[in-house]
CSV table of C-alpha atoms in Angstrom, one decimal:
chain,number,residue,atom,x,y,z
A,18,MET,CA,-1.3,-3.7,-32.3
A,19,LYS,CA,-4.0,-4.2,-29.8
A,20,ALA,CA,-1.9,-4.2,-26.7
A,21,PRO,CA,-1.4,-0.5,-26.1
A,22,THR,CA,-5.1,0.2,-26.2
A,23,ASP,CA,-5.8,-2.7,-23.9
A,24,TYR,CA,-3.3,-1.3,-21.5
A,25,ALA,CA,-4.9,2.1,-21.7
A,26,HIS,CA,-8.3,0.6,-21.1
A,27,LEU,CA,-7.1,-1.3,-18.1
A,28,GLU,CA,-5.5,1.8,-16.7
A,29,ASP,CA,-8.8,3.7,-17.1
A,30,GLN,CA,-10.7,0.9,-15.3
A,31,PHE,CA,-8.0,1.0,-12.6
A,32,GLN,CA,-8.3,4.7,-12.1
A,33,ALA,CA,-12.1,4.4,-12.0
A,34,ARG,CA,-11.8,1.9,-9.1
A,35,ILE,CA,-9.4,4.3,-7.3
A,36,ASP,CA,-11.8,7.3,-7.9
A,37,ALA,CA,-14.6,5.2,-6.4
A,38,GLU,CA,-12.5,4.7,-3.3
A,39,GLU,CA,-12.2,1.0,-3.9
A,40,LYS,CA,-9.1,-0.7,-2.3
A,41,ILE,CA,-6.6,-2.4,-4.5
A,42,GLU,CA,-5.5,-5.8,-3.3
A,43,PRO,CA,-2.3,-7.7,-4.2
A,44,LYS,CA,-3.6,-9.9,-7.0
A,45,ASP,CA,-5.6,-7.2,-8.7
A,46,TRP,CA,-4.4,-5.7,-11.9
A,47,MET,CA,-2.4,-2.5,-11.4
A,48,PRO,CA,-0.3,-0.3,-13.6
A,49,ASP,CA,3.4,-1.1,-13.4
A,50,LYS,CA,4.2,2.4,-12.3
A,51,TYR,CA,1.7,2.1,-9.4
A,52,ARG,CA,3.4,-1.1,-8.3
A,53,LYS,CA,6.8,0.4,-8.6
A,54,THR,CA,5.8,3.6,-6.8
A,55,LEU,CA,4.4,1.6,-3.9
A,56,ILE,CA,7.4,-0.7,-3.6
A,57,ARG,CA,9.6,2.3,-3.5
A,58,GLN,CA,7.5,4.1,-1.0
A,59,ILE,CA,6.7,1.2,1.3
A,60,SER,CA,10.3,-0.1,1.3
A,61,GLN,CA,11.7,3.3,2.1
A,62,HIS,CA,9.2,3.5,4.9
A,63,ALA,CA,10.3,0.1,6.2
A,64,HIS,CA,14.0,1.0,6.0
A,65,SER,CA,13.2,4.2,7.9
A,66,GLU,CA,11.7,2.1,10.7
A,67,ILE,CA,14.6,-0.2,10.9
A,68,VAL,CA,17.3,2.5,10.6
A,69,GLY,CA,15.3,4.6,13.0
A,70,MET,CA,16.0,2.0,15.8
A,71,LEU,CA,19.7,3.0,15.7
A,72,PRO,CA,19.8,6.5,17.1
A,73,GLU,CA,17.5,5.5,19.9
A,74,GLY,CA,19.0,2.0,20.6
A,75,ASN,CA,22.1,4.0,21.4
A,76,TRP,CA,20.4,5.3,24.6
A,77,ILE,CA,18.7,2.2,26.0
A,78,THR,CA,21.5,1.3,28.3
A,79,ARG,CA,21.8,4.9,29.5
A,80,ALA,CA,18.1,5.6,30.1
A,81,PRO,CA,17.9,7.5,33.4
A,82,SER,CA,15.4,5.2,35.1
A,83,LEU,CA,13.9,1.7,34.7
A,84,ARG,CA,10.6,3.3,33.7
A,85,ARG,CA,12.3,5.2,30.9
A,86,LYS,CA,14.3,2.2,29.9
A,87,VAL,CA,11.4,-0.2,29.5
A,88,ALA,CA,9.5,2.4,27.5
A,89,LEU,CA,12.4,3.0,25.2
A,90,LEU,CA,12.9,-0.7,24.8
A,91,ALA,CA,9.3,-1.2,23.9
A,92,LYS,CA,9.4,1.7,21.4
A,93,VAL,CA,12.5,0.4,19.6
A,94,GLN,CA,10.9,-3.1,19.5
A,95,ASP,CA,7.7,-1.5,18.0
A,96,GLU,CA,9.9,0.0,15.3
A,97,ALA,CA,11.3,-3.4,14.4
A,98,GLY,CA,7.7,-4.6,14.2
A,99,HIS,CA,6.7,-1.7,12.0
A,100,GLY,CA,9.5,-2.4,9.7
A,101,LEU,CA,8.3,-6.0,9.4
A,102,TYR,CA,4.7,-5.0,8.7
A,103,LEU,CA,5.9,-2.8,6.0
A,104,TYR,CA,8.4,-5.2,4.4
A,105,GLY,CA,5.5,-7.7,4.4
A,106,ALA,CA,3.3,-5.2,2.6
A,107,ALA,CA,6.0,-4.6,0.0
A,108,GLU,CA,6.4,-8.3,-0.5
A,109,THR,CA,2.7,-8.6,-1.4
A,110,LEU,CA,3.6,-6.5,-4.5
A,111,GLY,CA,6.2,-9.1,-5.6
A,112,ALA,CA,9.3,-7.5,-4.1
A,113,GLU,CA,11.8,-9.9,-2.4
A,114,ARG,CA,12.8,-9.1,1.1
A,115,ASP,CA,16.5,-9.8,0.4
A,116,ASP,CA,16.5,-7.5,-2.6
A,117,LEU,CA,15.1,-4.7,-0.6
A,118,LEU,CA,17.7,-5.2,2.2
A,119,ASP,CA,20.5,-5.4,-0.4
A,120,GLU,CA,19.4,-2.1,-1.9
A,121,LEU,CA,19.5,-0.5,1.6
A,122,HIS,CA,22.9,-2.0,2.5
A,123,ARG,CA,24.4,-0.9,-0.9
A,124,GLY,CA,23.3,2.6,-0.1
A,125,GLU,CA,20.9,2.8,-3.1
A,126,ALA,CA,17.6,2.8,-1.2
A,127,LYS,CA,16.6,5.9,0.7
A,128,TYR,CA,15.2,6.2,4.2
A,129,SER,CA,14.0,9.1,6.2
A,130,SER,CA,16.9,11.6,6.4
A,131,ILE,CA,16.1,12.5,10.0
A,132,PHE,CA,17.8,9.3,11.2
A,133,ASN,CA,21.2,10.6,9.9
A,134,TYR,CA,21.3,13.1,12.8
A,135,PRO,CA,23.1,12.1,16.0
A,136,THR,CA,21.5,11.7,19.4
A,137,LEU,CA,23.8,13.7,21.7
A,138,SER,CA,21.9,13.8,25.0
A,139,TRP,CA,19.0,12.0,26.8
A,140,ALA,CA,16.8,15.0,25.8
A,141,ASP,CA,17.2,13.9,22.2
A,142,ILE,CA,15.2,10.8,23.0
A,143,GLY,CA,12.4,13.1,24.2
A,144,ALA,CA,12.7,15.3,21.2
A,145,ILE,CA,12.6,12.4,18.8
A,146,GLY,CA,9.5,10.9,20.4
A,147,TRP,CA,7.7,14.3,20.4
A,148,LEU,CA,8.8,15.8,17.1
A,149,VAL,CA,10.0,12.9,14.9
A,150,ASP,CA,7.3,10.5,15.8
A,151,GLY,CA,4.8,13.4,15.8
A,152,ALA,CA,5.8,14.3,12.2
A,153,ALA,CA,5.7,10.6,11.3
A,154,ILE,CA,2.2,10.2,12.7
A,155,MET,CA,1.1,13.3,10.7
A,156,ASN,CA,2.3,11.6,7.6
A,157,GLN,CA,1.0,8.1,8.5
A,158,VAL,CA,-2.5,8.8,9.6
A,159,PRO,CA,-3.7,9.7,6.0
A,160,LEU,CA,-1.8,6.6,4.8
A,161,CYS,CA,-4.3,4.4,6.7
A,162,ARG,CA,-6.7,5.4,3.8
A,163,CYS,CA,-4.2,4.7,1.1
A,164,SER,CA,-5.6,2.9,-2.0
A,165,TYR,CA,-3.4,-0.1,-1.6
A,166,GLY,CA,-5.0,-2.5,1.0
A,167,PRO,CA,-2.0,-4.1,2.6
A,168,TYR,CA,-0.2,-0.8,3.0
A,169,ALA,CA,-3.3,0.8,4.5
A,170,ARG,CA,-3.8,-2.1,6.9
A,171,ALA,CA,-0.1,-2.0,8.0
A,172,MET,CA,-0.5,1.7,8.7
A,173,VAL,CA,-3.5,1.2,10.9
A,174,ARG,CA,-1.4,-1.0,13.2
A,175,VAL,CA,1.5,1.4,13.1
A,176,CYS,CA,-0.5,4.4,13.9
A,177,LYS,CA,-2.3,2.7,16.8
A,178,GLU,CA,1.1,1.8,18.3
A,179,GLU,CA,2.9,5.1,17.6
A,180,SER,CA,0.7,7.4,19.8
A,181,PHE,CA,2.5,5.9,22.8
A,182,HIS,CA,5.8,6.8,21.2
A,183,GLN,CA,4.9,10.4,20.9
A,184,ARG,CA,3.5,10.6,24.4
A,185,GLN,CA,6.5,9.0,26.0
A,186,GLY,CA,8.7,11.6,24.1
A,187,TYR,CA,6.6,14.6,25.3
A,188,GLU,CA,6.7,13.2,28.8
A,189,ILE,CA,10.5,13.2,28.8
A,190,MET,CA,10.5,16.8,27.5
A,191,LEU,CA,8.0,17.9,30.1
A,192,THR,CA,10.0,16.3,32.9
A,193,LEU,CA,13.2,18.0,31.7
A,194,ALA,CA,11.5,21.3,31.1
A,195,ARG,CA,10.2,21.3,34.7
A,196,GLY,CA,13.5,20.2,36.0
A,197,THR,CA,16.7,21.9,36.9
A,198,GLU,CA,18.2,24.8,34.9
A,199,ALA,CA,20.7,22.3,33.3
A,200,GLN,CA,17.8,19.9,32.4
A,201,LYS,CA,15.8,22.7,30.8
A,202,LYS,CA,18.8,23.8,28.9
A,203,MET,CA,19.3,20.2,27.6
A,204,ALA,CA,15.7,20.1,26.5
A,205,GLN,CA,16.0,23.4,24.7
A,206,ASP,CA,19.2,22.3,23.0
A,207,ALA,CA,17.5,19.1,21.7
A,208,LEU,CA,14.6,21.1,20.4
A,209,ASN,CA,17.0,23.5,18.6
A,210,ARG,CA,18.7,20.6,16.8
A,211,TRP,CA,15.6,18.5,16.0
A,212,TRP,CA,13.1,21.2,14.9
A,213,TRP,CA,14.3,21.9,11.4
A,214,PRO,CA,15.1,18.3,10.5
A,215,SER,CA,11.6,17.4,11.7
A,216,LEU,CA,10.1,19.9,9.3
A,217,MET,CA,12.2,18.5,6.5
A,218,MET,CA,10.7,15.0,7.2
A,219,PHE,CA,7.6,16.1,5.2
A,220,GLY,CA,9.8,16.3,2.1
A,221,PRO,CA,10.4,19.0,-0.5
A,222,ASN,CA,7.9,21.9,-1.1
A,223,ASP,CA,5.0,20.9,-3.3
A,224,ALA,CA,6.4,22.7,-6.3
A,225,GLU,CA,9.6,20.6,-6.0
A,226,SER,CA,8.0,17.3,-5.2
A,227,LYS,CA,8.1,15.2,-8.4
A,228,HIS,CA,5.9,12.3,-7.1
A,229,THR,CA,3.1,14.2,-5.4
A,230,ALA,CA,0.7,14.7,-8.3
A,231,GLN,CA,0.6,11.1,-9.5
A,232,SER,CA,0.6,9.7,-5.9
A,233,MET,CA,-2.4,12.0,-5.1
A,234,ALA,CA,-4.3,10.8,-8.2
A,235,TRP,CA,-3.7,7.2,-7.2
A,236,LYS,CA,-4.8,8.0,-3.6
A,237,ILE,CA,-1.5,6.8,-2.2
A,238,LYS,CA,-1.0,10.2,-0.8
A,239,ARG,CA,-4.0,12.2,0.5
A,240,PHE,CA,-2.4,15.5,1.4
A,241,THR,CA,0.6,17.3,0.0
A,242,ASN,CA,3.9,17.7,1.8
A,243,ASP,CA,3.3,21.4,2.5
A,244,GLU,CA,-0.2,20.8,3.9
A,245,LEU,CA,1.1,18.2,6.3
A,246,ARG,CA,4.0,20.3,7.3
A,247,GLN,CA,1.7,23.2,8.1
A,248,ARG,CA,-0.6,21.0,10.1
A,249,PHE,CA,2.5,19.8,12.1
A,250,VAL,CA,3.7,23.3,12.9
A,251,ASP,CA,0.1,24.4,13.9
A,252,ILE,CA,-0.1,21.5,16.3
A,253,THR,CA,3.4,21.5,17.7
A,254,ALA,CA,3.9,25.3,18.3
A,255,PRO,CA,1.5,25.4,21.2
A,256,GLN,CA,3.0,22.2,22.6
A,257,ALA,CA,6.4,23.9,22.7
A,258,GLU,CA,4.9,26.8,24.4
A,259,PHE,CA,3.4,24.6,27.1
A,260,LEU,CA,6.8,23.2,27.7
A,261,GLY,CA,8.2,26.7,28.1
A,262,LEU,CA,10.7,26.1,25.3
A,263,THR,CA,11.4,28.2,22.3
A,264,ILE,CA,11.2,26.9,18.7
A,265,PRO,CA,14.3,28.0,17.0
A,266,ASP,CA,12.6,30.1,14.3
A,267,GLU,CA,12.4,33.9,14.6
A,268,HIS,CA,9.7,33.9,11.9
A,269,LEU,CA,7.4,31.6,13.7
A,270,LYS,CA,4.2,33.5,14.4
A,271,TYR,CA,0.5,32.8,14.7
A,272,ASN,CA,-1.5,34.5,11.9
A,273,GLU,CA,-4.9,35.5,13.1
A,274,GLU,CA,-6.2,35.9,9.6
A,275,THR,CA,-5.2,32.5,8.2
A,276,GLY,CA,-5.5,30.6,11.6
A,277,HIS,CA,-2.1,29.1,10.9
A,278,TYR,CA,1.4,29.6,12.1
A,279,GLY,CA,3.8,31.2,9.6
A,280,PHE,CA,7.3,29.9,9.7
A,281,GLY,CA,10.7,30.7,8.3
A,282,PRO,CA,12.4,29.3,5.2
A,283,ILE,CA,13.8,25.7,5.4
A,284,ASP,CA,17.4,25.1,4.5
A,285,TRP,CA,16.8,22.8,1.6
A,286,ASP,CA,20.5,22.6,0.8
A,287,GLU,CA,21.0,20.8,4.1
A,288,PHE,CA,18.1,18.5,3.3
A,289,TRP,CA,19.5,17.5,-0.1
A,290,GLN,CA,22.9,17.1,1.3
A,291,VAL,CA,21.7,14.6,4.0
A,292,VAL,CA,19.5,12.8,1.4
A,293,SER,CA,22.5,12.3,-0.9
A,294,GLY,CA,24.4,10.6,1.9
A,295,GLU,CA,26.4,13.5,3.4
A,296,GLY,CA,24.5,14.0,6.7
A,297,PRO,CA,26.3,13.8,10.0
A,298,CYS,CA,25.6,10.0,10.5
A,299,ASN,CA,24.8,8.5,7.1
A,300,ARG,CA,27.9,6.3,7.0
A,301,GLN,CA,27.7,5.3,10.6
A,302,ARG,CA,24.0,4.2,10.2
A,303,LEU,CA,24.6,2.2,7.1
A,304,LYS,CA,27.7,0.6,8.6
A,305,ALA,CA,25.7,-0.5,11.7
A,306,ARG,CA,22.9,-1.9,9.5
A,307,ARG,CA,25.4,-3.8,7.3
A,308,ARG,CA,27.2,-5.2,10.3
A,309,ALA,CA,24.0,-6.3,12.0
A,310,HIS,CA,22.9,-8.1,8.8
A,311,GLU,CA,26.3,-9.7,8.1
A,312,GLU,CA,26.8,-10.8,11.7
A,313,GLY,CA,23.3,-12.3,11.7
A,314,GLN,CA,23.9,-14.4,8.6
A,315,TRP,CA,25.2,-17.5,10.5
A,316,VAL,CA,22.0,-17.4,12.7
A,317,ARG,CA,19.8,-17.4,9.7
A,318,ASP,CA,21.8,-20.2,8.1
A,319,ALA,CA,21.8,-22.3,11.3
A,320,ALA,CA,18.1,-21.9,11.7
A,321,LEU,CA,17.5,-23.1,8.2
A,322,ALA,CA,19.9,-26.0,8.6
A,323,HIS,CA,18.2,-27.0,11.9
A,324,ALA,CA,14.7,-26.8,10.3
A,325,GLU,CA,15.9,-29.0,7.4
A,326,LYS,CA,17.5,-31.5,9.8
A,327,ARG,CA,14.2,-31.8,11.8
A,328,ARG,CA,12.2,-32.1,8.6
A,329,GLN,CA,14.4,-35.0,7.4
A,330,ARG,CA,14.3,-36.8,10.7
A,331,GLN,CA,10.5,-36.6,10.7
A,332,ALA,CA,10.4,-37.9,7.2
A,333,ALA,CA,12.6,-40.8,8.1
A,334,LYS,CA,10.4,-41.6,11.1
A,335,ASN,CA,7.3,-41.5,8.9
A,336,ASP,CA,9.0,-43.9,6.4
A,337,GLN,CA,9.8,-46.4,9.2
A,338,LYS,CA,6.2,-46.4,10.3
A,339,VAL,CA,5.1,-47.2,6.8
A,340,ALA,CA,7.7,-50.0,6.5
B,25,MET,CA,27.3,-20.7,1.4
B,26,SER,CA,27.3,-20.0,-2.3
B,27,GLU,CA,23.6,-20.6,-2.9
B,28,LYS,CA,21.5,-18.0,-1.2
B,29,LYS,CA,18.7,-19.6,0.7
B,30,ASN,CA,16.1,-17.6,2.7
B,31,TRP,CA,13.6,-18.3,5.3
B,32,PRO,CA,10.2,-19.0,3.7
B,33,LEU,CA,7.3,-16.7,4.0
B,34,TRP,CA,4.4,-17.5,6.4
B,35,GLU,CA,0.9,-16.1,6.6
B,36,ILE,CA,-0.3,-15.3,10.1
B,37,PHE,CA,-3.8,-15.7,11.5
B,38,ILE,CA,-4.8,-14.5,15.0
B,39,ARG,CA,-7.8,-15.2,17.2
B,40,SER,CA,-8.2,-12.0,19.1
B,41,LYS,CA,-10.4,-13.7,21.8
B,42,ASN,CA,-12.3,-16.9,22.2
B,43,GLY,CA,-15.5,-16.8,20.4
B,44,LEU,CA,-14.1,-15.1,17.4
B,45,ASN,CA,-12.5,-16.4,14.2
B,46,HIS,CA,-8.9,-16.5,13.4
B,47,LYS,CA,-8.2,-13.5,11.1
B,48,HIS,CA,-5.4,-12.9,8.7
B,49,VAL,CA,-3.1,-10.2,10.1
B,50,GLY,CA,0.0,-10.2,7.8
B,51,SER,CA,3.0,-12.3,7.0
B,52,LEU,CA,6.6,-12.9,8.2
B,53,HIS,CA,9.6,-15.0,7.5
B,54,ALA,CA,10.7,-17.9,9.6
B,55,ALA,CA,12.8,-21.1,9.2
B,56,ASP,CA,10.0,-23.4,10.4
B,57,ALA,CA,6.5,-23.4,11.9
B,58,GLU,CA,7.6,-23.2,15.5
B,59,MET,CA,9.7,-20.1,14.8
B,60,ALA,CA,6.9,-18.7,12.7
B,61,ILE,CA,4.7,-18.9,15.8
B,62,GLU,CA,7.3,-17.3,18.1
B,63,ASN,CA,7.9,-14.5,15.6
B,64,ALA,CA,4.2,-14.0,15.1
B,65,ARG,CA,3.9,-13.5,18.9
B,66,ASP,CA,6.5,-10.8,18.9
B,67,VAL,CA,5.4,-9.1,15.7
B,68,TYR,CA,1.6,-9.3,15.9
B,69,THR,CA,0.7,-9.7,19.6
B,70,ARG,CA,2.9,-7.3,21.5
B,71,ARG,CA,-0.3,-5.7,23.1
B,72,MET,CA,-2.4,-8.8,23.9
B,73,GLU,CA,-4.0,-8.8,20.5
B,74,GLY,CA,-4.4,-12.6,20.5
B,75,VAL,CA,-5.1,-15.8,22.4
B,76,SER,CA,-4.3,-18.2,19.5
B,77,ILE,CA,-2.1,-18.1,16.4
B,78,TRP,CA,-2.2,-20.1,13.2
B,79,VAL,CA,0.7,-20.0,10.8
B,80,VAL,CA,0.6,-21.4,7.2
B,81,GLU,CA,3.4,-21.3,4.7
B,82,SER,CA,2.4,-18.8,2.1
B,83,GLU,CA,3.1,-21.2,-0.8
B,84,HIS,CA,0.5,-23.6,0.6
B,85,ILE,CA,-2.4,-21.1,0.2
B,86,THR,CA,-4.5,-21.4,-3.0
B,87,ALA,CA,-6.3,-18.2,-3.8
B,88,SER,CA,-9.1,-17.4,-6.2
B,89,SER,CA,-8.1,-15.1,-9.0
B,90,PRO,CA,-9.5,-11.6,-9.2
B,91,ASN,CA,-9.8,-12.0,-13.0
B,92,GLN,CA,-12.4,-14.8,-12.4
B,93,SER,CA,-14.2,-13.3,-9.5
B,94,GLU,CA,-17.1,-12.3,-11.8
B,95,SER,CA,-17.8,-15.8,-13.0
B,96,LEU,CA,-16.9,-17.3,-9.6
B,97,PHE,CA,-19.4,-15.2,-7.7
B,98,ASP,CA,-21.9,-15.0,-10.5
B,99,PRO,CA,-24.1,-17.9,-9.4
B,100,ALA,CA,-25.1,-15.9,-6.3
B,101,ASN,CA,-25.6,-12.7,-8.1
B,102,ASP,CA,-29.2,-13.1,-9.3
B,103,LYS,CA,-30.7,-15.1,-6.4
B,104,VAL,CA,-32.4,-12.4,-4.5
B,105,TYR,CA,-34.9,-15.0,-3.2
B,106,ARG,CA,-32.1,-16.1,-0.8
B,107,HIS,CA,-32.7,-13.0,1.2
B,108,PRO,CA,-35.6,-12.4,3.6
B,109,THR,CA,-36.5,-9.1,2.1
B,110,PHE,CA,-37.5,-10.9,-1.1
B,111,TYR,CA,-40.7,-12.1,0.6
B,112,ASN,CA,-43.7,-9.7,1.0
B,113,LEU,CA,-45.6,-10.0,4.2
B,114,PRO,CA,-48.2,-7.6,5.6
B,115,ASP,CA,-47.1,-5.4,8.5
B,116,GLU,CA,-49.6,-7.0,10.8
B,117,VAL,CA,-47.6,-10.2,10.9
B,118,LYS,CA,-45.2,-9.8,13.8
B,119,HIS,CA,-42.0,-11.5,14.9
B,120,MET,CA,-40.9,-12.6,11.4
């Protein structure tokens, strides 16, 4: 009957390490729930990077100039890299890459719901870089100080690389906003469609967020969803103003007293609908992911067979030398 | 293929410039060492972060256990006399 007390004791020691801002490394003891929470969060984050390549990849061949095309290519390639850093971090917790991908392809794992919206015009690529990557950076910067070492280190790399993503997006918006009437209209239309889904990226309101309290105690999360969302609005509203575009929220207004922008209510019904698989592009995204994975199977098999053949040849050569 | 076989996991070490050590940067999957180096170039050095790459299959790494770190590092724990500050010298003595 000693076991439960031992576990409680270990948990206390673990929490004391977290409270002292010590980092937790892969082989350290950790509560099962801490491990599970991290695997869930890191793999969802990885899936978001990988699925996030799809709406933008759609525009690589149609980028309006070579400059825009190389930038978008590099951005999408970064996202593949970010997905890999994150899958790697999840694997340090004992998760298998294949299981994580299977969960995604079976539709059981979540990823950021923002990627279930369509990219209808070139301006959407600008809006994604500016708003979606902007919101992602807001979420990710505090994760660089997350208590789990490998996740924190992956986020440092991701954040370094993502500032270019946001700048290239804003530059696209700026060019369109300073362009012809039609271009300006296109930019405004993209802002109209991406603004609210971007605010939803921070997740449910604090009162509704079931994981927040525990994640904050474990220092996986450093700020609540609402804190980060408010910071994003405060930073982004003046950027929209600079573009001469209008944020589609009649309640958006700077409050002199609080020093923050007030904003209107978020349509959480839409959010939960998209999360549960009923967004405009959920099926299309998963189908594209599955197809890419299935059609790549023969390449993965062939590479393994080739490596095995070379290993055997080398072994035979070594045997001959000995003989 | 009935039996599911996957590319093994590799640990990646990068020398960011000559004169510095190779440093662990993360891991990735690859069929063999050559592919691990090519993948490491694409994943970990997209912005000139390295001049040299080492790859080691993860299963070949032996690591010390955190449970034993106390006893493992204990021998160095009470040997303050290995540090220069252990020795008292008057301030008049310079360059030491």
